[in-house]
Amino acid sequence: MEYILETQNLCKYYKKNKVLNDLNIHVPKGAIYGLIGKNGAGKTTLIRVICGLQRPSKGNYCIYETENGKKINYVRKRIGAIIETPSIYFDMTAEENLKEQYKVIGLPIDDNLKELLSTVGLKNVDKKKVKDFSLGMKQRLGIAIALVGHPDFLILDEPINGLDPEGIIEIRELILKLNKENGITFLISSHYLDELSKVATHYGFINKGKIIKEISKKDLEEKCKRRIEIKVNNVQECVKYLEENKIEYTIKEDNIINIYSPINISELVIGLSKKNCIISDLHEKDASLESYYINLIGGDDNV
Ligand code: ATP
């Protein structure tokens, strides 16, 4: 798999505080990668380090196959980022803000600024100063600024913080559109798990400065399917029974089986015992992404 961003044992220490602690992340090309972690987990610090705003204490990071901030100017032209809040001049119009960004990254203003604004859904804002924009409009302008120079990797730190439901939907649709139509890869940090799950194709769960799990949307959905997990003494007979009764299942490990079809538990117990198959453990697994995350953070990747 081709990764736009990859780190190896990346560390960032503030005195004795290990904010990034042997962190390994892999962001595939074309992905919308949701970086999920609670307050203080290290999300912003990671983003600051990979954007070249802070030096790592140890370890390596590689963006577009360039290591540890080498060729930073080349890398900066290929990535756009909004870290914490977008850098916007409130006393200027949207177009004036875009022109400033061209100066900052040292590119000539040869683009159609109106087209860029229209890409992020900002139309007819010619004369309006940014201070009169809604929070959602400011956030979309932030994304337009990050898109100056046509980057193919956008890094958004908590992009929906403080937005109302309408603003959240607009940002979500914009992210999906830019990913699908412009092929832009995203790294989005958030602690709004539900919201991220509406856009993310991949997830990285960060806790205490470490990525404790990376998983694709497809695999996560599989793991979050409501199911009953049973431990049996005779897998062969159990499988026979499940197949005869057209019950959907997967074998997790040696003697543990996950059952996905709705079933009557006492019928299952009786049916299996008739085949000399005894259930020694049975529990229902919660289906929500939230509970998967809580289990993970609790150190129990029980899937
Ligand atoms: P949040 O969701 O609250 O923004 P986060 O996951 O983005 O959290 P960071 O902002 O990366 O977390 O902070 C992680 C830890 O690093 C926190 O304990 C914070 O206090 C500490 N930290 C961040 N920057 C510095 C700094 N410049 N000096 C000392 N400690 C810092």
mmCIF file of C-alpha atoms and ligand atoms in Angstrom:
data_model
loop_
_atom_site.group_PDB
_atom_site.id
_atom_site.type_symbol
_atom_site.label_atom_id
_atom_site.label_comp_id
_atom_site.label_asym_id
_atom_site.label_seq_id
_atom_site.Cartn_x
_atom_site.Cartn_y
_atom_site.Cartn_z
ATOM 1 C CA MET A 1 0.000 0.000 0.000
ATOM 2 C CA GLU A 2 1.244 3.489 -0.832
ATOM 3 C CA TYR A 3 1.384 5.808 2.177
ATOM 4 C CA ILE A 4 1.442 9.604 1.959
ATOM 5 C CA LEU A 5 2.481 9.836 5.592
ATOM 6 C CA GLU A 6 4.311 7.270 7.665
ATOM 7 C CA THR A 7 6.109 7.572 11.004
ATOM 8 C CA GLN A 8 8.466 5.252 12.828
ATOM 9 C CA ASN A 9 8.688 5.461 16.617
ATOM 10 C CA LEU A 10 8.076 9.190 16.520
ATOM 11 C CA CYS A 11 8.618 10.854 19.911
ATOM 12 C CA LYS A 12 8.064 14.353 21.219
ATOM 13 C CA TYR A 13 9.006 15.095 24.804
ATOM 14 C CA TYR A 14 8.363 18.186 26.864
ATOM 15 C CA LYS A 15 10.762 17.620 29.734
ATOM 16 C CA LYS A 16 9.516 14.331 31.223
ATOM 17 C CA ASN A 17 6.133 14.513 29.489
ATOM 18 C CA LYS A 18 6.170 12.010 26.603
ATOM 19 C CA VAL A 19 3.539 13.646 24.419
ATOM 20 C CA LEU A 20 4.358 11.445 21.417
ATOM 21 C CA ASN A 21 5.710 8.109 22.526
ATOM 22 C CA ASP A 22 7.013 5.780 19.784
ATOM 23 C CA LEU A 23 4.115 6.735 17.558
ATOM 24 C CA ASN A 24 3.601 4.798 14.310
ATOM 25 C CA ILE A 25 0.995 6.025 11.849
ATOM 26 C CA HIS A 26 0.309 5.066 8.231
ATOM 27 C CA VAL A 27 -1.925 7.290 6.097
ATOM 28 C CA PRO A 28 -2.735 5.597 2.775
ATOM 29 C CA LYS A 29 -2.890 7.646 -0.415
ATOM 30 C CA GLY A 30 -6.491 8.599 -1.197
ATOM 31 C CA ALA A 31 -7.736 7.905 2.340
ATOM 32 C CA ILE A 32 -9.776 10.032 4.680
ATOM 33 C CA TYR A 33 -7.856 9.085 7.811
ATOM 34 C CA GLY A 34 -9.623 9.840 11.074
ATOM 35 C CA LEU A 35 -7.215 10.406 13.955
ATOM 36 C CA ILE A 36 -9.244 9.818 17.089
ATOM 37 C CA GLY A 37 -8.176 10.501 20.627
ATOM 38 C CA LYS A 38 -9.350 12.255 23.734
ATOM 39 C CA ASN A 39 -8.118 15.670 24.902
ATOM 40 C CA GLY A 40 -4.385 15.690 25.465
ATOM 41 C CA ALA A 41 -3.776 12.422 23.552
ATOM 42 C CA GLY A 42 -1.214 14.141 21.303
ATOM 43 C CA LYS A 43 -3.200 14.818 18.107
ATOM 44 C CA THR A 44 -2.224 18.464 17.653
ATOM 45 C CA THR A 45 1.387 17.780 18.586
ATOM 46 C CA LEU A 46 1.591 15.036 15.949
ATOM 47 C CA ILE A 47 0.138 17.373 13.335
ATOM 48 C CA ARG A 48 2.529 20.175 14.305
ATOM 49 C CA VAL A 49 5.495 17.832 14.008
ATOM 50 C CA ILE A 50 4.530 16.436 10.608
ATOM 51 C CA CYS A 51 3.847 19.938 9.277
ATOM 52 C CA GLY A 52 7.403 20.888 10.248
ATOM 53 C CA LEU A 53 6.290 23.361 12.937
ATOM 54 C CA GLN A 54 7.985 21.406 15.731
ATOM 55 C CA ARG A 55 10.945 19.074 15.754
ATOM 56 C CA PRO A 56 10.489 15.511 16.944
ATOM 57 C CA SER A 57 12.635 14.471 19.924
ATOM 58 C CA LYS A 58 13.294 11.066 18.367
ATOM 59 C CA GLY A 59 12.079 8.817 15.566
ATOM 60 C CA ASN A 60 11.283 9.400 11.910
ATOM 61 C CA TYR A 61 8.456 10.678 9.801
ATOM 62 C CA CYS A 62 8.119 10.454 6.086
ATOM 63 C CA ILE A 63 5.790 12.518 3.901
ATOM 64 C CA TYR A 64 5.842 11.908 0.174
ATOM 65 C CA GLU A 65 8.919 9.786 0.738
ATOM 66 C CA THR A 66 10.879 12.725 2.169
ATOM 67 C CA GLU A 67 12.142 12.189 5.690
ATOM 68 C CA ASN A 68 12.046 14.321 8.824
ATOM 69 C CA GLY A 69 11.286 17.721 7.346
ATOM 70 C CA LYS A 70 13.833 17.445 4.506
ATOM 71 C CA LYS A 71 12.748 19.344 1.393
ATOM 72 C CA ILE A 72 10.210 21.001 3.663
ATOM 73 C CA ASN A 73 9.356 23.647 1.055
ATOM 74 C CA TYR A 74 8.530 20.986 -1.524
ATOM 75 C CA VAL A 75 6.441 19.101 1.043
ATOM 76 C CA ARG A 76 4.657 22.256 2.223
ATOM 77 C CA LYS A 77 3.484 22.939 -1.321
ATOM 78 C CA ARG A 78 1.884 19.516 -1.482
ATOM 79 C CA ILE A 79 0.122 19.682 1.860
ATOM 80 C CA GLY A 80 -2.440 22.082 3.223
ATOM 81 C CA ALA A 81 -3.216 22.276 6.908
ATOM 82 C CA ILE A 82 -5.531 23.888 9.384
ATOM 83 C CA ILE A 83 -4.128 23.506 12.867
ATOM 84 C CA GLU A 84 -6.440 24.394 15.746
ATOM 85 C CA THR A 85 -8.077 27.447 14.123
ATOM 86 C CA PRO A 86 -7.547 28.611 10.527
ATOM 87 C CA SER A 87 -5.119 31.528 10.092
ATOM 88 C CA ILE A 88 -7.402 34.186 8.697
ATOM 89 C CA TYR A 89 -7.263 37.976 8.572
ATOM 90 C CA PHE A 90 -10.661 39.097 9.792
ATOM 91 C CA ASP A 91 -10.396 42.625 8.376
ATOM 92 C CA MET A 92 -9.920 41.344 4.845
ATOM 93 C CA THR A 93 -12.270 39.803 2.315
ATOM 94 C CA ALA A 94 -12.076 36.110 1.404
ATOM 95 C CA GLU A 95 -10.190 36.858 -1.842
ATOM 96 C CA GLU A 96 -7.696 39.087 -0.047
ATOM 97 C CA ASN A 97 -7.056 36.270 2.412
ATOM 98 C CA LEU A 98 -6.358 33.869 -0.457
ATOM 99 C CA LYS A 99 -3.940 36.361 -2.030
ATOM 100 C CA GLU A 100 -2.055 36.571 1.284
ATOM 101 C CA GLN A 101 -1.691 32.807 1.298
ATOM 102 C CA TYR A 102 -0.188 32.842 -2.223
ATOM 103 C CA LYS A 103 2.407 35.283 -0.900
ATOM 104 C CA VAL A 104 3.096 33.115 2.175
ATOM 105 C CA ILE A 105 3.812 30.007 0.144
ATOM 106 C CA GLY A 106 5.603 31.970 -2.569
ATOM 107 C CA LEU A 107 3.351 31.209 -5.515
ATOM 108 C CA PRO A 108 2.110 33.632 -8.179
ATOM 109 C CA ILE A 109 -1.617 34.346 -8.067
ATOM 110 C CA ASP A 110 -2.515 32.633 -11.289
ATOM 111 C CA ASP A 111 -5.645 30.874 -10.162
ATOM 112 C CA ASN A 112 -9.222 31.839 -10.421
ATOM 113 C CA LEU A 113 -9.823 32.834 -6.814
ATOM 114 C CA LYS A 114 -13.590 32.837 -7.307
ATOM 115 C CA GLU A 115 -13.444 29.240 -8.481
ATOM 116 C CA LEU A 116 -11.481 28.254 -5.388
ATOM 117 C CA LEU A 117 -14.026 29.981 -3.164
ATOM 118 C CA SER A 118 -16.862 28.365 -5.035
ATOM 119 C CA THR A 119 -15.232 24.926 -4.527
ATOM 120 C CA VAL A 120 -15.684 25.400 -0.774
ATOM 121 C CA GLY A 121 -19.200 26.792 -1.204
ATOM 122 C CA LEU A 122 -18.366 30.482 -0.688
ATOM 123 C CA LYS A 123 -20.185 32.454 -3.367
ATOM 124 C CA ASN A 124 -21.137 36.127 -3.573
ATOM 125 C CA VAL A 125 -18.874 37.131 -0.698
ATOM 126 C CA ASP A 126 -16.834 39.619 -2.780
ATOM 127 C CA LYS A 127 -17.153 42.656 -0.566
ATOM 128 C CA LYS A 128 -17.855 41.003 2.750
ATOM 129 C CA LYS A 129 -15.122 41.143 5.378
ATOM 130 C CA VAL A 130 -14.358 37.851 7.090
ATOM 131 C CA LYS A 131 -15.328 39.263 10.492
ATOM 132 C CA ASP A 132 -18.930 39.201 9.192
ATOM 133 C CA PHE A 133 -18.724 35.494 8.213
ATOM 134 C CA SER A 134 -20.414 32.738 10.211
ATOM 135 C CA LEU A 135 -18.117 30.231 11.932
ATOM 136 C CA GLY A 136 -18.911 27.663 9.213
ATOM 137 C CA MET A 137 -17.996 30.166 6.470
ATOM 138 C CA LYS A 138 -14.706 30.946 8.251
ATOM 139 C CA GLN A 139 -13.941 27.246 8.461
ATOM 140 C CA ARG A 140 -14.673 26.823 4.744
ATOM 141 C CA LEU A 141 -12.459 29.808 3.958
ATOM 142 C CA GLY A 142 -9.771 28.115 6.081
ATOM 143 C CA ILE A 143 -10.076 25.066 3.836
ATOM 144 C CA ALA A 144 -9.903 27.277 0.703
ATOM 145 C CA ILE A 145 -6.698 28.833 2.089
ATOM 146 C CA ALA A 146 -5.309 25.355 2.747
ATOM 147 C CA LEU A 147 -6.156 24.465 -0.877
ATOM 148 C CA VAL A 148 -4.040 27.289 -2.322
ATOM 149 C CA GLY A 149 -1.344 25.725 -4.499
ATOM 150 C CA HIS A 150 -3.485 22.618 -5.156
ATOM 151 C CA PRO A 151 -2.160 20.327 -2.408
ATOM 152 C CA ASP A 152 -3.059 16.655 -2.565
ATOM 153 C CA PHE A 153 -2.912 16.099 1.209
ATOM 154 C CA LEU A 154 -5.042 18.128 3.618
ATOM 155 C CA ILE A 155 -4.551 18.006 7.374
ATOM 156 C CA LEU A 156 -7.448 19.290 9.431
ATOM 157 C CA ASP A 157 -7.170 19.551 13.215
ATOM 158 C CA GLU A 158 -10.629 19.363 14.814
ATOM 159 C CA PRO A 159 -12.392 20.906 11.764
ATOM 160 C CA ILE A 160 -15.902 20.883 13.194
ATOM 161 C CA ASN A 161 -15.175 22.314 16.638
ATOM 162 C CA GLY A 162 -17.794 24.892 17.538
ATOM 163 C CA LEU A 163 -19.842 24.459 14.346
ATOM 164 C CA ASP A 164 -23.629 24.195 14.389
ATOM 165 C CA PRO A 165 -25.292 21.106 12.818
ATOM 166 C CA GLU A 166 -25.662 22.843 9.446
ATOM 167 C CA GLY A 167 -21.996 23.893 9.467
ATOM 168 C CA ILE A 168 -20.965 20.339 10.358
ATOM 169 C CA ILE A 169 -22.892 18.932 7.386
ATOM 170 C CA GLU A 170 -21.309 21.492 5.038
ATOM 171 C CA ILE A 171 -17.778 20.625 6.154
ATOM 172 C CA ARG A 172 -18.532 16.899 5.930
ATOM 173 C CA GLU A 173 -19.847 17.241 2.364
ATOM 174 C CA LEU A 174 -16.896 19.396 1.375
ATOM 175 C CA ILE A 175 -14.401 16.823 2.677
ATOM 176 C CA LEU A 176 -16.185 14.021 0.813
ATOM 177 C CA LYS A 177 -16.316 16.077 -2.396
ATOM 178 C CA LEU A 178 -12.622 17.047 -2.278
ATOM 179 C CA ASN A 179 -11.648 13.451 -1.613
ATOM 180 C CA LYS A 180 -13.806 12.007 -4.379
ATOM 181 C CA GLU A 181 -13.542 14.642 -7.090
ATOM 182 C CA ASN A 182 -10.061 16.044 -6.467
ATOM 183 C CA GLY A 183 -8.430 12.890 -5.098
ATOM 184 C CA ILE A 184 -7.244 14.710 -1.974
ATOM 185 C CA THR A 185 -6.017 12.560 0.926
ATOM 186 C CA PHE A 186 -7.151 13.764 4.354
ATOM 187 C CA LEU A 187 -5.837 13.429 7.881
ATOM 188 C CA ILE A 188 -8.549 14.676 10.214
ATOM 189 C CA SER A 189 -8.153 14.789 13.959
ATOM 190 C CA SER A 190 -11.207 14.776 16.137
ATOM 191 C CA HIS A 191 -12.753 13.479 19.291
ATOM 192 C CA TYR A 192 -16.187 13.432 17.632
ATOM 193 C CA LEU A 193 -16.214 9.774 16.776
ATOM 194 C CA ASP A 194 -19.708 9.704 15.324
ATOM 195 C CA GLU A 195 -18.989 12.586 13.010
ATOM 196 C CA LEU A 196 -15.683 11.131 11.830
ATOM 197 C CA SER A 197 -17.380 7.833 11.116
ATOM 198 C CA LYS A 198 -19.485 9.610 8.474
ATOM 199 C CA VAL A 199 -16.413 10.430 6.377
ATOM 200 C CA ALA A 200 -13.432 8.314 7.415
ATOM 201 C CA THR A 201 -12.168 5.456 5.267
ATOM 202 C CA HIS A 202 -9.440 4.620 7.792
ATOM 203 C CA TYR A 203 -9.008 5.196 11.503
ATOM 204 C CA GLY A 204 -6.060 5.640 13.821
ATOM 205 C CA PHE A 205 -6.815 5.582 17.540
ATOM 206 C CA ILE A 206 -4.333 7.629 19.546
ATOM 207 C CA ASN A 207 -3.907 7.367 23.301
ATOM 208 C CA LYS A 208 -1.122 8.770 25.486
ATOM 209 C CA GLY A 209 0.987 9.637 22.459
ATOM 210 C CA LYS A 210 0.742 6.217 20.783
ATOM 211 C CA ILE A 211 -1.358 4.926 17.901
ATOM 212 C CA ILE A 212 -2.942 1.964 19.622
ATOM 213 C CA LYS A 213 -4.880 0.724 16.604
ATOM 214 C CA GLU A 214 -5.131 1.440 12.893
ATOM 215 C CA ILE A 215 -8.067 -0.031 11.048
ATOM 216 C CA SER A 216 -9.959 0.440 7.803
ATOM 217 C CA LYS A 217 -13.623 1.445 7.823
ATOM 218 C CA LYS A 218 -14.549 -1.920 6.338
ATOM 219 C CA ASP A 219 -12.749 -3.898 9.040
ATOM 220 C CA LEU A 220 -14.113 -1.662 11.769
ATOM 221 C CA GLU A 221 -17.665 -2.110 10.515
ATOM 222 C CA GLU A 222 -17.119 -5.850 10.584
ATOM 223 C CA LYS A 223 -15.871 -5.671 14.165
ATOM 224 C CA CYS A 224 -18.733 -3.418 15.214
ATOM 225 C CA LYS A 225 -21.407 -5.726 13.860
ATOM 226 C CA ARG A 226 -23.768 -6.801 16.653
ATOM 227 C CA ARG A 227 -22.885 -10.338 17.522
ATOM 228 C CA ILE A 228 -22.788 -13.081 20.103
ATOM 229 C CA GLU A 229 -19.437 -14.545 20.963
ATOM 230 C CA ILE A 230 -19.368 -18.133 22.212
ATOM 231 C CA LYS A 231 -16.600 -20.357 23.486
ATOM 232 C CA VAL A 232 -17.188 -24.033 22.740
ATOM 233 C CA ASN A 233 -15.421 -27.346 23.344
ATOM 234 C CA ASN A 234 -16.151 -28.720 19.856
ATOM 235 C CA VAL A 235 -15.798 -26.228 17.015
ATOM 236 C CA GLN A 236 -16.419 -28.777 14.275
ATOM 237 C CA GLU A 237 -19.825 -29.807 15.627
ATOM 238 C CA CYS A 238 -20.706 -26.212 16.398
ATOM 239 C CA VAL A 239 -19.964 -25.139 12.807
ATOM 240 C CA LYS A 240 -22.038 -28.063 11.507
ATOM 241 C CA TYR A 241 -24.996 -26.944 13.621
ATOM 242 C CA LEU A 242 -24.649 -23.277 12.544
ATOM 243 C CA GLU A 243 -24.488 -24.222 8.871
ATOM 244 C CA GLU A 244 -27.446 -26.585 9.104
ATOM 245 C CA ASN A 245 -29.461 -23.764 10.642
ATOM 246 C CA LYS A 246 -28.184 -21.115 8.192
ATOM 247 C CA ILE A 247 -26.726 -19.011 11.005
ATOM 248 C CA GLU A 248 -24.067 -16.482 9.952
ATOM 249 C CA TYR A 249 -20.797 -16.920 11.872
ATOM 250 C CA THR A 250 -17.028 -16.450 11.856
ATOM 251 C CA ILE A 251 -14.422 -18.453 13.724
ATOM 252 C CA LYS A 252 -12.408 -15.989 15.769
ATOM 253 C CA GLU A 253 -9.788 -18.288 17.180
ATOM 254 C CA ASP A 254 -9.390 -21.922 18.199
ATOM 255 C CA ASN A 255 -12.629 -22.354 20.107
ATOM 256 C CA ILE A 256 -14.284 -18.946 19.899
ATOM 257 C CA ILE A 257 -17.047 -18.295 17.379
ATOM 258 C CA ASN A 258 -18.857 -15.067 16.546
ATOM 259 C CA ILE A 259 -22.517 -15.335 15.576
ATOM 260 C CA TYR A 260 -24.098 -12.490 13.621
ATOM 261 C CA SER A 261 -27.628 -13.742 12.793
ATOM 262 C CA PRO A 262 -30.390 -13.023 15.312
ATOM 263 C CA ILE A 263 -30.817 -16.231 17.319
ATOM 264 C CA ASN A 264 -32.699 -17.642 20.265
ATOM 265 C CA ILE A 265 -29.968 -18.338 22.809
ATOM 266 C CA SER A 266 -31.695 -21.214 24.632
ATOM 267 C CA GLU A 267 -32.414 -22.927 21.289
ATOM 268 C CA LEU A 268 -28.723 -22.557 20.433
ATOM 269 C CA VAL A 269 -27.585 -24.010 23.763
ATOM 270 C CA ILE A 270 -29.971 -26.994 23.483
ATOM 271 C CA GLY A 271 -29.209 -27.537 19.783
ATOM 272 C CA LEU A 272 -25.469 -27.586 20.401
ATOM 273 C CA SER A 273 -25.683 -29.817 23.460
ATOM 274 C CA LYS A 274 -27.518 -32.396 21.312
ATOM 275 C CA LYS A 275 -24.336 -32.478 19.217
ATOM 276 C CA ASN A 276 -22.163 -32.875 22.322
ATOM 277 C CA CYS A 277 -20.974 -29.323 21.971
ATOM 278 C CA ILE A 278 -20.886 -27.414 25.247
ATOM 279 C CA ILE A 279 -20.790 -23.606 25.485
ATOM 280 C CA SER A 280 -18.445 -22.561 28.293
ATOM 281 C CA ASP A 281 -18.726 -18.815 27.715
ATOM 282 C CA LEU A 282 -21.266 -16.620 25.920
ATOM 283 C CA HIS A 283 -21.648 -12.883 25.723
ATOM 284 C CA GLU A 284 -23.287 -10.335 23.535
ATOM 285 C CA LYS A 285 -20.907 -7.798 22.009
ATOM 286 C CA ASP A 286 -21.996 -4.207 21.824
ATOM 287 C CA ALA A 287 -22.204 -2.968 18.262
ATOM 288 C CA SER A 288 -21.303 0.672 18.584
ATOM 289 C CA LEU A 289 -18.166 2.378 17.402
ATOM 290 C CA GLU A 290 -18.189 4.287 20.670
ATOM 291 C CA SER A 291 -17.939 1.111 22.731
ATOM 292 C CA TYR A 292 -15.192 -0.224 20.467
ATOM 293 C CA TYR A 293 -13.248 2.953 21.176
ATOM 294 C CA ILE A 294 -13.873 2.848 24.919
ATOM 295 C CA ASN A 295 -12.705 -0.761 25.036
ATOM 296 C CA LEU A 296 -9.620 0.148 23.074
ATOM 297 C CA ILE A 297 -8.702 3.094 25.265
ATOM 298 C CA GLY A 298 -9.334 0.873 28.281
ATOM 299 C CA GLY A 299 -6.601 -1.326 26.867
ATOM 300 C CA ASP A 300 -8.975 -4.127 25.943
ATOM 301 C CA ASP A 301 -9.020 -4.707 22.219
ATOM 302 C CA ASN A 302 -11.586 -7.423 22.671
ATOM 303 C CA VAL A 303 -12.361 -8.022 19.052
HETATM 304 P P1 ATP B 1 -6.922 18.359 22.356
HETATM 305 O O1 ATP B 1 -7.975 17.478 21.765
HETATM 306 O O2 ATP B 1 -7.264 18.828 23.731
HETATM 307 O O3 ATP B 1 -6.471 19.467 21.463
HETATM 308 P P2 ATP B 1 -4.576 16.844 21.662
HETATM 309 O O4 ATP B 1 -4.803 15.379 21.498
HETATM 310 O O5 ATP B 1 -4.512 17.677 20.430
HETATM 311 O O6 ATP B 1 -5.659 17.414 22.650
HETATM 312 P P3 ATP B 1 -2.027 17.991 22.323
HETATM 313 O O7 ATP B 1 -2.500 19.397 22.153
HETATM 314 O O8 ATP B 1 -1.118 17.439 21.297
HETATM 315 O O9 ATP B 1 -3.260 17.001 22.527
HETATM 316 O O10 ATP B 1 -1.332 17.907 23.758
HETATM 317 C C1 ATP B 1 -0.832 16.691 24.281
HETATM 318 C C2 ATP B 1 -0.095 16.977 25.565
HETATM 319 O O11 ATP B 1 1.066 17.741 25.302
HETATM 320 C C3 ATP B 1 -0.899 17.760 26.580
HETATM 321 O O12 ATP B 1 -0.678 17.181 27.846
HETATM 322 C C4 ATP B 1 -0.292 19.145 26.509
HETATM 323 O O13 ATP B 1 -0.379 19.770 27.769
HETATM 324 C C5 ATP B 1 1.150 18.851 26.154
HETATM 325 N N1 ATP B 1 1.779 19.946 25.392
HETATM 326 C C6 ATP B 1 1.421 20.354 24.163
HETATM 327 N N2 ATP B 1 2.207 21.389 23.740
HETATM 328 C C7 ATP B 1 3.089 21.621 24.752
HETATM 329 C C8 ATP B 1 4.172 22.557 24.946
HETATM 330 N N3 ATP B 1 4.488 23.453 23.998
HETATM 331 N N4 ATP B 1 4.841 22.501 26.105
HETATM 332 C C9 ATP B 1 4.542 21.590 27.061
HETATM 333 N N5 ATP B 1 3.547 20.673 26.937
HETATM 334 C C10 ATP B 1 2.826 20.694 25.812
#
